[in-house]
XYZ file of C-alpha atoms in Angstrom:
716
model
C 27.833 -22.313 47.858
C 25.184 -19.786 48.308
C 22.668 -20.200 51.171
C 19.119 -21.127 50.261
C 16.779 -19.182 52.695
C 13.166 -18.010 52.684
C 12.152 -14.581 51.191
C 11.040 -12.975 54.525
C 14.366 -14.058 56.148
C 16.323 -12.557 53.248
C 14.627 -9.225 53.324
C 14.720 -8.957 57.255
C 18.026 -8.704 59.131
C 21.580 -9.452 58.068
C 23.446 -12.224 59.614
C 26.558 -12.076 61.721
C 29.717 -13.496 60.379
C 32.596 -14.315 62.654
C 36.196 -13.970 61.556
C 39.558 -14.610 63.566
C 38.507 -12.637 66.693
C 36.696 -10.029 64.669
C 32.866 -9.783 64.230
C 31.249 -7.853 61.364
C 27.635 -7.778 60.251
C 27.173 -8.270 56.391
C 24.565 -9.535 54.055
C 25.391 -13.009 52.846
C 25.162 -13.993 49.252
C 21.716 -15.503 48.571
C 19.485 -16.790 45.805
C 15.862 -17.855 45.684
C 15.324 -21.389 44.766
C 12.010 -21.573 42.639
C 9.180 -23.672 43.899
C 8.517 -26.655 41.773
C 4.769 -26.527 41.030
C 3.246 -29.768 39.944
C 0.784 -28.992 37.212
C -1.918 -31.532 36.122
C -1.962 -30.806 32.523
C -4.985 -32.823 31.790
C -7.165 -31.309 34.553
C -6.013 -27.817 33.366
C -7.082 -28.500 29.744
C -10.375 -29.889 30.860
C -11.046 -26.940 33.092
C -10.197 -24.492 30.345
C -12.327 -26.347 27.746
C -15.345 -26.393 30.153
C -14.946 -22.634 30.868
C -14.627 -21.916 27.113
C -17.606 -24.071 25.979
C -19.994 -23.009 28.875
C -22.911 -20.925 27.743
C -24.891 -18.824 30.081
C -27.199 -15.837 29.700
C -24.799 -13.573 31.464
C -21.888 -14.739 29.293
C -23.777 -14.289 26.047
C -24.866 -10.836 27.236
C -21.192 -9.815 28.000
C -20.125 -11.342 24.646
C -22.709 -9.229 22.793
C -22.054 -6.096 24.617
C -18.180 -6.392 24.276
C -18.593 -7.012 20.511
C -21.165 -4.031 20.071
C -19.698 -1.322 22.342
C -22.563 0.977 21.086
C -24.882 -1.065 23.435
C -22.847 -0.128 26.329
C -22.420 3.719 25.809
C -25.516 4.650 24.003
C -27.953 4.063 26.822
C -25.959 6.216 29.003
C -25.877 9.185 26.327
C -26.273 12.441 27.909
C -28.544 14.176 25.416
C -28.464 17.747 26.807
C -24.712 17.700 27.412
C -23.373 15.917 24.371
C -25.748 16.575 21.420
C -24.573 20.017 20.434
C -20.933 19.061 20.276
C -21.566 15.915 18.489
C -23.693 17.430 15.789
C -21.419 20.263 15.220
C -18.364 18.225 14.849
C -20.186 15.692 12.569
C -21.496 18.502 10.514
C -18.023 20.080 9.989
C -16.282 16.750 9.267
C -18.998 15.656 6.866
C -18.544 18.907 4.940
C -14.892 18.504 4.834
C -15.063 14.815 4.017
C -17.201 15.200 0.844
C -14.661 16.930 -1.234
C -11.850 14.789 0.138
C -13.872 11.514 -0.698
C -14.137 12.631 -4.255
C -10.680 13.815 -4.451
C -9.002 10.674 -2.930
C -11.070 8.457 -5.182
C -8.696 9.499 -7.988
C -5.792 8.467 -5.759
C -7.212 4.986 -5.380
C -7.900 4.694 -9.078
C -11.733 4.768 -8.617
C -14.612 6.956 -9.846
C -15.606 9.677 -7.340
C -18.973 7.887 -6.313
C -16.986 5.051 -4.648
C -15.192 7.501 -2.284
C -18.486 8.771 -1.094
C -19.816 5.112 -0.519
C -16.570 4.306 1.400
C -16.912 7.338 3.835
C -20.597 6.745 4.334
C -20.317 2.995 5.199
C -17.058 3.479 7.374
C -18.736 6.019 9.534
C -21.757 3.894 10.121
C -19.928 0.749 10.907
C -17.403 2.292 13.161
C -20.303 3.840 15.108
C -21.492 0.269 15.882
C -18.235 -1.459 16.600
C -15.680 1.285 17.641
C -14.478 2.203 21.103
C -12.949 5.526 20.488
C -15.130 8.540 20.866
C -12.951 10.991 18.784
C -11.267 9.361 15.681
C -12.831 9.835 12.276
C -12.614 6.597 10.291
C -12.791 6.978 6.517
C -10.577 7.588 3.499
C -6.917 7.939 4.293
C -4.392 9.183 1.638
C -1.753 6.618 2.123
C -4.093 3.601 1.983
C -5.666 5.130 -1.020
C -2.325 5.283 -2.652
C -1.549 1.678 -1.899
C -4.925 0.623 -3.182
C -4.545 2.709 -6.333
C -1.267 0.968 -7.215
C -2.778 -2.533 -6.932
C -5.789 -1.504 -8.850
C -3.633 -0.007 -11.777
C -1.519 -3.225 -11.835
C -4.564 -5.436 -12.065
C -6.390 -3.402 -14.587
C -3.371 -3.367 -16.744
C -2.972 -7.069 -16.477
C -6.644 -7.608 -17.385
C -5.877 -5.798 -20.721
C -7.536 -2.393 -20.109
C -5.832 0.592 -21.415
C -4.468 2.886 -18.574
C -4.569 5.932 -20.697
C -8.079 5.688 -21.574
C -10.550 8.020 -19.948
C -13.731 6.025 -20.567
C -16.231 7.217 -17.803
C -18.328 4.887 -15.813
C -21.686 3.783 -17.049
C -22.910 3.148 -13.410
C -26.293 4.863 -14.335
C -26.774 1.958 -16.773
C -26.405 -0.790 -14.068
C -22.779 -1.426 -15.188
C -23.925 -2.879 -18.474
C -22.265 -1.589 -21.510
C -22.253 -2.495 -25.256
C -18.819 -4.030 -26.041
C -17.422 -5.391 -29.200
C -16.598 -8.824 -28.173
C -13.789 -9.100 -30.815
C -12.021 -6.194 -29.195
C -11.912 -7.547 -25.831
C -8.517 -8.738 -24.315
C -8.194 -12.518 -24.549
C -7.777 -12.781 -20.686
C -11.050 -11.223 -19.920
C -13.711 -13.694 -18.566
C -17.391 -13.619 -19.402
C -18.073 -11.917 -16.158
C -16.010 -8.910 -17.283
C -18.095 -8.481 -20.269
C -20.552 -6.658 -18.030
C -17.822 -4.364 -16.828
C -15.826 -1.579 -18.272
C -12.644 -0.268 -16.901
C -13.959 1.590 -13.811
C -16.273 -1.288 -12.939
C -13.279 -3.706 -13.000
C -11.232 -1.265 -10.968
C -13.750 -1.178 -8.172
C -13.914 -5.040 -8.215
C -10.104 -5.043 -7.707
C -10.446 -2.457 -4.945
C -13.296 -4.070 -3.106
C -11.594 -7.559 -3.258
C -8.363 -6.018 -1.726
C -10.426 -4.377 0.883
C -12.297 -7.581 1.744
C -9.013 -9.532 2.187
C -7.475 -6.617 4.249
C -10.469 -6.682 6.478
C -10.238 -10.443 6.928
C -6.626 -10.055 8.008
C -7.589 -7.372 10.568
C -10.366 -9.440 12.072
C -8.086 -12.478 12.251
C -5.380 -10.288 13.924
C -8.158 -9.184 16.402
C -9.381 -12.791 17.006
C -5.880 -14.309 17.594
C -4.750 -11.098 19.465
C -1.732 -10.572 17.508
C -1.883 -6.700 17.902
C 1.778 -7.030 18.980
C 2.660 -6.704 15.323
C 2.092 -2.838 15.669
C 5.063 -2.633 18.157
C 7.456 -3.153 15.162
C 5.925 0.102 13.738
C 7.366 2.734 15.804
C 6.283 6.299 15.693
C 9.346 7.407 13.704
C 8.831 4.466 11.250
C 5.142 5.390 10.620
C 6.064 9.075 10.434
C 8.760 8.406 7.751
C 6.479 5.989 5.851
C 3.658 8.527 5.727
C 6.107 11.191 4.584
C 7.650 9.016 1.825
C 4.132 8.055 0.725
C 3.213 11.670 0.632
C 5.849 12.285 -1.963
C 4.388 9.519 -4.063
C 0.826 10.896 -3.798
C 2.130 14.331 -4.758
C 3.873 12.817 -7.793
C 0.754 10.945 -8.758
C -1.427 14.123 -8.633
C 1.018 16.332 -10.427
C -0.103 15.230 -13.940
C -3.725 16.361 -13.041
C -2.387 19.836 -11.991
C -0.888 20.211 -15.517
C -3.841 18.556 -17.277
C -1.616 15.663 -18.708
C -3.029 12.488 -19.959
C -0.098 10.006 -19.003
C -0.383 6.560 -17.637
C 0.124 6.058 -13.973
C 3.513 4.352 -13.126
C 3.649 1.364 -10.724
C 6.413 -0.879 -9.215
C 9.874 0.039 -8.112
C 10.987 3.710 -8.820
C 7.439 4.728 -9.908
C 8.175 8.307 -8.478
C 11.240 8.776 -10.815
C 9.376 7.202 -13.763
C 6.388 9.499 -13.274
C 8.516 12.654 -13.154
C 10.360 11.601 -16.250
C 6.997 11.062 -18.097
C 5.715 14.381 -16.899
C 8.874 16.305 -18.111
C 8.667 14.413 -21.414
C 5.154 15.516 -21.837
C 5.384 18.940 -20.393
C 4.759 20.657 -23.702
C 1.218 19.122 -23.680
C 0.255 20.919 -20.433
C -3.406 22.141 -20.487
C -3.201 25.856 -19.713
C -6.696 26.019 -18.398
C -6.072 23.233 -15.988
C -2.770 24.807 -14.776
C -4.342 28.242 -14.209
C -7.229 26.609 -12.298
C -4.642 24.717 -10.119
C -2.788 27.723 -9.317
C -5.855 29.728 -8.418
C -7.011 26.966 -6.183
C -3.581 26.764 -4.445
C -3.575 30.474 -3.769
C -6.920 30.164 -2.082
C -6.487 26.852 -0.180
C -3.061 27.170 1.295
C -3.473 30.574 2.883
C -6.837 29.744 4.238
C -5.688 26.393 5.609
C -2.795 28.090 7.300
C -5.265 30.764 8.703
C -7.340 27.986 9.990
C -4.416 26.360 11.954
C -3.312 29.741 13.222
C -6.608 30.851 14.545
C -7.862 27.292 15.534
C -8.002 28.375 19.227
C -10.374 31.275 18.363
C -12.384 29.746 15.503
C -15.400 27.617 16.678
C -15.023 25.683 13.505
C -12.592 25.662 10.591
C -13.516 27.520 7.455
C -14.823 24.854 5.061
C -12.593 26.098 2.264
C -12.468 22.974 0.306
C -16.188 22.754 -0.095
C -16.129 26.428 -1.243
C -13.416 25.887 -3.712
C -15.220 22.880 -5.132
C -18.571 24.639 -5.439
C -16.959 27.718 -7.011
C -14.871 25.534 -9.459
C -17.859 23.510 -10.556
C -19.889 26.490 -11.340
C -16.985 28.162 -13.169
C -16.358 24.855 -15.109
C -20.049 24.529 -15.864
C -20.927 27.942 -17.086
C -17.575 28.485 -18.822
C -17.762 25.116 -20.613
C -14.069 24.422 -19.763
C -14.203 20.941 -21.096
C -15.763 21.815 -24.460
C -13.771 24.980 -24.974
C -10.370 23.952 -23.512
C -10.337 20.237 -23.240
C -10.231 20.090 -19.344
C -10.524 16.832 -17.598
C -13.729 16.671 -15.459
C -15.086 14.370 -12.883
C -17.911 13.252 -15.101
C -21.239 11.658 -14.162
C -21.675 10.841 -10.600
C -25.026 8.958 -9.974
C -27.293 9.215 -7.117
C -28.414 6.389 -4.832
C -26.670 3.120 -4.101
C -25.740 0.246 -6.341
C -26.889 -3.274 -5.328
C -24.461 -5.197 -3.315
C -21.939 -7.429 -4.948
C -19.470 -9.952 -3.311
C -15.747 -9.594 -4.044
C -14.208 -11.236 -7.090
C -12.974 -14.459 -5.578
C -10.777 -15.068 -8.589
C -8.732 -11.954 -7.769
C -7.943 -13.057 -4.273
C -4.593 -14.831 -5.058
C -3.406 -11.837 -6.912
C -4.042 -9.239 -4.224
C -3.627 -11.308 -0.976
C -0.057 -10.275 -0.495
C -0.644 -6.720 -1.154
C -3.483 -6.761 1.403
C -1.063 -7.673 4.303
C 0.715 -4.225 4.211
C -2.593 -2.378 3.800
C -4.086 -4.224 6.738
C -1.109 -3.650 9.096
C -0.830 -0.016 8.237
C -4.694 0.626 8.496
C -4.874 -1.132 11.992
C -1.696 0.408 13.331
C -2.805 3.900 12.527
C -6.371 3.355 13.913
C -5.172 1.988 17.037
C -2.358 4.399 17.763
C -4.804 7.422 17.211
C -7.392 5.720 19.336
C -5.142 5.274 22.246
C -3.696 8.857 21.740
C -6.985 10.543 21.954
C -8.295 8.308 24.784
C -5.448 9.057 26.959
C -5.752 12.704 26.156
C -9.481 12.781 27.147
C -9.104 10.392 30.120
C -10.885 7.122 28.899
C -9.835 3.813 27.639
C -10.167 1.950 24.393
C -9.871 -1.726 23.709
C -7.127 -2.211 21.128
C -8.462 -5.717 20.273
C -11.958 -4.293 19.645
C -10.425 -1.577 17.506
C -8.982 -4.131 15.182
C -12.329 -5.862 14.978
C -13.886 -2.502 14.300
C -11.467 -1.439 11.534
C -11.662 -4.924 10.122
C -15.512 -4.800 9.766
C -15.209 -1.254 8.308
C -13.450 -2.953 5.506
C -15.180 -6.273 5.173
C -18.862 -4.977 5.077
C -18.269 -2.076 2.867
C -16.371 -4.298 0.329
C -19.790 -5.721 -0.670
C -21.005 -2.339 -1.308
C -18.304 -1.154 -3.878
C -16.003 0.517 -1.203
C -12.207 0.482 -0.811
C -9.856 0.506 2.306
C -10.411 2.875 5.163
C -8.725 3.705 8.365
C -8.690 6.384 10.858
C -7.202 9.768 9.622
C -5.234 12.215 11.782
C -6.281 15.335 10.013
C -10.020 14.803 10.254
C -9.644 13.545 13.798
C -8.068 16.695 14.924
C -10.955 18.724 13.271
C -13.464 16.429 15.001
C -11.922 16.783 18.268
C -11.483 20.611 18.044
C -15.069 21.186 17.123
C -16.574 19.643 20.178
C -17.004 15.893 19.570
C -18.014 13.970 22.636
C -19.095 10.594 21.276
C -19.447 8.309 18.204
C -22.828 10.037 17.513
C -20.842 12.540 15.540
C -19.939 9.749 13.005
C -23.646 9.287 12.360
C -24.057 12.932 11.624
C -21.238 12.817 9.208
C -22.632 9.710 7.567
C -26.024 11.703 7.174
C -24.199 14.570 5.360
C -22.545 12.147 2.889
C -26.018 10.445 2.406
C -27.539 13.693 1.395
C -24.812 14.233 -1.170
C -25.232 10.648 -2.465
C -29.055 10.963 -2.788
C -29.334 14.463 -4.093
C -26.210 16.642 -4.692
C -23.776 14.136 -6.348
C -24.716 14.727 -10.032
C -24.134 18.621 -9.568
C -20.418 17.750 -9.506
C -20.444 16.542 -13.174
C -18.314 19.577 -14.482
C -15.856 19.681 -11.553
C -12.207 19.606 -12.981
C -9.812 16.730 -11.784
C -7.223 19.267 -11.233
C -9.214 20.816 -8.446
C -9.369 17.465 -6.725
C -5.693 16.952 -7.117
C -4.971 20.380 -5.507
C -7.179 19.393 -2.552
C -5.111 16.196 -2.164
C -1.820 17.861 -2.392
C -2.655 20.615 0.074
C -3.771 18.026 2.693
C -0.233 16.645 2.447
C 1.241 19.715 4.239
C 1.187 18.076 7.663
C 3.345 15.085 6.449
C 5.750 17.155 4.535
C 6.321 19.500 7.557
C 7.956 16.683 9.416
C 11.289 18.005 7.821
C 11.124 20.852 10.046
C 11.103 18.591 13.049
C 14.189 16.765 12.003
C 16.796 18.855 13.912
C 14.871 18.374 17.187
C 14.366 14.670 16.426
C 18.170 14.318 15.812
C 18.850 15.984 19.210
C 16.329 13.621 21.017
C 17.386 10.442 19.246
C 19.718 9.797 16.303
C 18.517 6.260 15.829
C 14.875 7.279 15.555
C 16.006 10.063 12.983
C 17.827 7.498 10.910
C 14.733 5.196 11.078
C 12.674 8.001 9.813
C 14.996 8.922 7.017
C 15.649 5.490 5.733
C 11.918 4.597 5.790
C 10.968 7.996 4.083
C 13.595 7.491 1.268
C 12.719 3.851 0.594
C 8.973 4.535 0.512
C 9.350 7.432 -1.848
C 12.031 6.208 -4.134
C 11.418 2.547 -4.177
C 7.885 1.762 -3.511
C 5.420 2.120 -0.469
C 5.320 -1.657 0.274
C 8.987 -2.098 0.005
C 9.630 1.130 1.868
C 7.380 -0.190 4.751
C 9.382 -3.542 4.735
C 12.794 -1.729 4.651
C 11.677 0.439 7.491
C 10.635 -2.525 9.728
C 13.908 -4.460 8.889
C 16.000 -1.273 9.601
C 14.229 -0.682 12.749
C 14.883 -4.195 13.921
C 18.538 -3.913 13.125
C 18.787 -0.716 15.042
C 17.324 -2.669 18.132
C 19.935 -5.415 17.569
C 22.656 -2.848 17.282
C 21.540 -1.214 20.400
C 21.800 -4.483 22.368
C 24.903 -5.527 20.510
C 26.693 -2.239 21.563
C 24.906 -1.180 24.699
C 25.998 1.230 27.420
C 28.322 -0.137 30.010
C 29.810 1.822 32.899
C 31.430 1.549 36.370
C 29.277 2.683 39.129
C 29.891 4.788 42.164
C 28.164 5.230 45.593
C 26.179 8.259 46.577
C 26.983 9.244 50.012
C 24.333 8.608 52.860
C 22.287 6.360 50.583
C 22.421 2.898 49.043
C 22.191 4.041 45.362
C 24.816 3.364 42.835
C 25.105 5.390 39.562
C 27.483 5.826 36.621
C 30.644 7.533 37.497
C 30.828 9.108 34.004
C 27.327 10.673 34.461
C 27.306 12.049 37.959
C 29.657 13.960 40.229
C 30.599 13.475 43.839
C 30.277 9.689 43.724
C 32.509 7.489 45.786
C 34.039 4.171 45.163
C 34.819 1.467 47.673
C 38.569 0.612 47.824
C 39.244 -2.811 46.238
C 35.741 -3.166 44.551
C 34.583 -2.526 41.109
C 30.912 -2.083 40.393
C 29.984 -2.805 36.831
C 26.649 -2.136 34.820
C 25.614 -3.787 31.537
C 22.545 -2.040 30.268
C 21.206 -4.859 27.782
C 20.227 -8.523 27.797
C 23.124 -10.797 27.625
C 22.877 -13.101 24.819
C 24.764 -14.662 21.921
C 25.022 -11.403 19.886
C 26.535 -9.218 22.580
C 28.514 -11.648 24.751
C 31.843 -10.482 23.318
C 30.843 -6.980 23.815
C 30.097 -7.680 27.406
C 33.416 -9.186 28.115
C 35.430 -6.533 26.225
C 33.440 -3.827 28.023
C 34.107 -5.446 31.421
C 37.744 -5.818 30.722
C 37.992 -2.191 29.537
C 36.219 -0.675 32.489
C 37.829 -2.625 35.200
C 41.297 -2.343 33.443
C 41.974 -6.065 33.933
C 41.857 -8.689 31.270
C 42.227 -12.046 33.118
C 43.737 -13.714 30.008
C 46.426 -11.052 29.830
C 47.247 -11.194 33.437
C 47.661 -14.966 33.419
C 49.844 -14.585 30.283
C 51.965 -12.073 31.768
C 52.435 -14.080 34.953
C 53.407 -17.199 32.987
C 55.815 -15.221 30.880
C 57.485 -13.763 34.052
C 57.582 -17.067 35.658
C 59.269 -18.631 32.622
C 61.732 -15.596 32.707
C 62.451 -16.196 36.321
C 63.029 -19.941 35.830
C 65.326 -19.092 32.813
C 67.288 -16.559 34.969
C 67.659 -18.980 37.903
C 68.775 -21.703 35.640
C 71.554 -19.447 34.296
C 72.293 -18.493 37.899
C 72.096 -14.858 37.159
C 71.609 -12.170 39.717
C 70.712 -8.510 39.602
C 68.242 -6.011 38.791
C 66.354 -8.022 36.108
C 65.622 -10.801 38.484
C 64.286 -8.256 41.071
C 61.885 -7.035 38.465
C 60.697 -10.383 37.529
C 60.023 -11.346 41.087
C 58.316 -8.054 41.544
C 56.016 -8.675 38.390
C 54.885 -11.999 39.655
C 54.190 -10.899 43.158
C 52.604 -7.617 42.499
C 48.946 -7.730 43.727
C 46.100 -6.231 41.669
C 44.438 -2.875 42.929
C 41.055 -4.658 43.538
C 39.734 -7.886 44.799
C 36.014 -7.866 43.872
C 33.834 -7.188 40.899
C 30.018 -6.628 41.430
C 28.026 -6.926 38.259
C 24.821 -4.977 38.465
C 22.358 -7.036 36.456
C 19.292 -4.660 36.891
C 19.272 -3.862 33.195
C 19.758 -7.470 31.999
C 16.288 -8.505 31.003
C 17.260 -12.166 29.958
C 19.972 -14.564 29.388
C 20.409 -17.307 26.828
C 22.817 -20.323 26.943
C 25.607 -18.177 25.588
C 25.117 -15.562 28.210
C 25.091 -17.930 30.927
C 28.224 -19.466 29.603
C 29.775 -16.129 29.378
C 29.128 -15.451 32.982
C 30.697 -18.726 34.105
C 33.719 -18.010 32.021
C 34.054 -14.545 33.462
C 33.717 -15.880 37.031
C 36.187 -18.647 36.318
C 38.749 -16.359 34.622
C 38.718 -13.814 37.386
C 38.861 -16.317 40.275
C 41.976 -17.765 38.744
C 43.690 -14.426 39.283
C 42.235 -13.906 42.804
C 39.195 -11.730 42.015
C 35.698 -12.782 43.047
C 32.676 -11.832 40.926
C 29.356 -11.155 42.514
C 26.020 -10.683 40.847
C 23.323 -8.108 42.078
C 19.733 -7.136 41.349
C 19.024 -10.175 39.025
C 15.303 -10.229 38.036
C 13.315 -13.602 38.530
C 13.891 -14.497 34.793
C 17.619 -14.096 35.082
C 17.735 -16.064 38.351
C 15.816 -18.858 36.900
C 18.049 -19.031 33.828
C 21.162 -19.113 35.995
C 19.468 -21.919 38.106
C 18.614 -23.909 35.046
C 22.027 -23.308 33.488
C 23.844 -24.864 36.473
C 25.503 -21.630 37.338
C 25.341 -22.689 40.966
C 27.259 -25.924 40.920
C 28.331 -27.494 44.149
C 31.746 -26.448 45.313
C 31.426 -23.201 43.314
C 31.109 -19.859 45.323
C 28.856 -17.992 42.865
C 26.668 -15.479 44.828
C 23.573 -13.506 44.091
C 22.365 -10.270 45.926
C 19.146 -8.229 45.958
C 21.026 -5.036 45.803
C 24.476 -3.769 44.751
C 24.856 -2.213 48.264
C 24.324 -5.814 49.894
C 27.027 -7.235 47.609
C 29.491 -4.411 48.278
C 28.935 -4.805 52.145
C 29.517 -8.569 51.754
C 32.679 -8.161 49.794
C 34.105 -5.694 52.324
C 33.153 -8.020 55.178
C 34.671 -11.043 53.409
C 37.823 -9.125 52.744
C 38.067 -7.912 56.516
C 37.586 -11.552 57.559
C 40.561 -12.459 55.378
C 42.761 -10.105 57.257
C 42.712 -7.189 54.865
C 41.979 -3.487 55.445
C 39.192 -1.599 53.527
C 38.370 2.126 53.562
C 36.596 4.546 51.414
C 38.654 6.209 48.723
């Protein structure tokens, strides 16, 4: 049995082992016996409870300051150093955000004014709760698409006609004259005060409220680990797949077609079928406007990216296009003369707050899960990325609170779901942003539009908004150019990206996300089920052991095989471990024992027949022929954990090899693995199962033990 010694003695000097007249210093097999700590559970619980329930002025202050990070950094604000960059970045992002807020409102199935509300409140609230200095929180295309799909479904369930283009009557306090006999039977009396757009924002704000509650709950219970299941390749594939759906949903506006929005599985294919069925109804005026806007927007956007290092601020081409298109539509009377679809009346000011529709919560609660997870995952990942780039830290848990409140509070003010957006964050960073003050400047720009300028966009064509939305998808669609490089770096990540992208585009966004997560987890399982396993060699003049198949000039010790298994050893890959070990060492104990038994039977049969000759000599030679090695050292440095099946597998391997005269040593086991071996009774009395801190120690011990037994060992 292995000796039990103190850690300082293990790491100090090697012990001297005496053989028959020969002396050799070598490291004995050892393992650390974990200390048994007696824990008074009752005292521990009482102590924790007292600490949690205690209330002191200092604790209250820390709690308030951690919950409102603005109280920490705002008093330290360096006005002369920071103000110019913050004002410039806030101004530019605000100018870009106005047309995008109006455009993405269509994507979310809402009137343009609600997009402006959403961007305004999100900027203000993140200023109070956020810890990232650079990210821009507001409307995000993928979330708008997901919200729009839920809104259309619920509006259709309520009995409203999706093909109708009845404009909002917000300027009349959401009250309209309705013929009660024409109302759908499933509408409640509360809906008598709402038209289609009013009911749509009720659905959107309720969905947003539930998503925000989920995000705050995730922050409270510190379950941000959920984001680890959303890898970069998965998120990238999801966004790219959703971009195809966004492009498809906006294509009808480019052509001026009045067709219902398709929802559910296969909505992308269904939408394109409807578009081609109605292609003969294309509005030529809208088509020409779309082409002209594309010819202006795409080259200018490309120029902004190409000269971004030389330009102090990107050219606000979207705002220029919207202003020019609005003037052309107004003075050309495109709606009256050509039937173009326009944005319609956009009122000024704010509507009175209204709570979410509690009756809708059961219908949208499940949809809110995917929206909440995607929203916080993108926000946290962007926050950490830019914090690392600029040398400061963000609190992931506080970021979940921040994005949660950016959804909960605005949901009472007729807003829909928000999150951080990469494109606007990059613009914000490149234009000199230093702190969250830039978010306040952005909010002031949107406030100016809400109070004064909004009604001027009455004549703006919807096809212009669709073009702006589609042009902003360029970044996601460009991921196809990175596929060859991604394939060279990681084939598994490329497959995850491709599967998620296809599922998100062709099936649905929610199912696509679920498919991506499941496929990603299957890939992780497959990697551990079929991990790398190799024989190791010794680098001369060192104690390092590396893979013989990966490095040259490595040496091996005669009679010793060093084997590394690069994965946890558990029930899924236990057979893979055994087969890889047998294949790399070239010896399967079961086969050796079977061959010996067969040879012994043959010998016995020949002796009984009193036969002599060559065959008998061969049989004797087969039984007595020794194996070309006497020790296997298993390097466990990459084995993160063991389960009961893994422990049982190690026991079986040790027993099987010992039966054919080969000892098995374990090296570099982490504390978790050592504890599992201890609890799994790997070290039974009378069993010589040894552990070593390094492979080099294990090899030295094997050589010393072999010399003690009277054998010779030398380097190959």
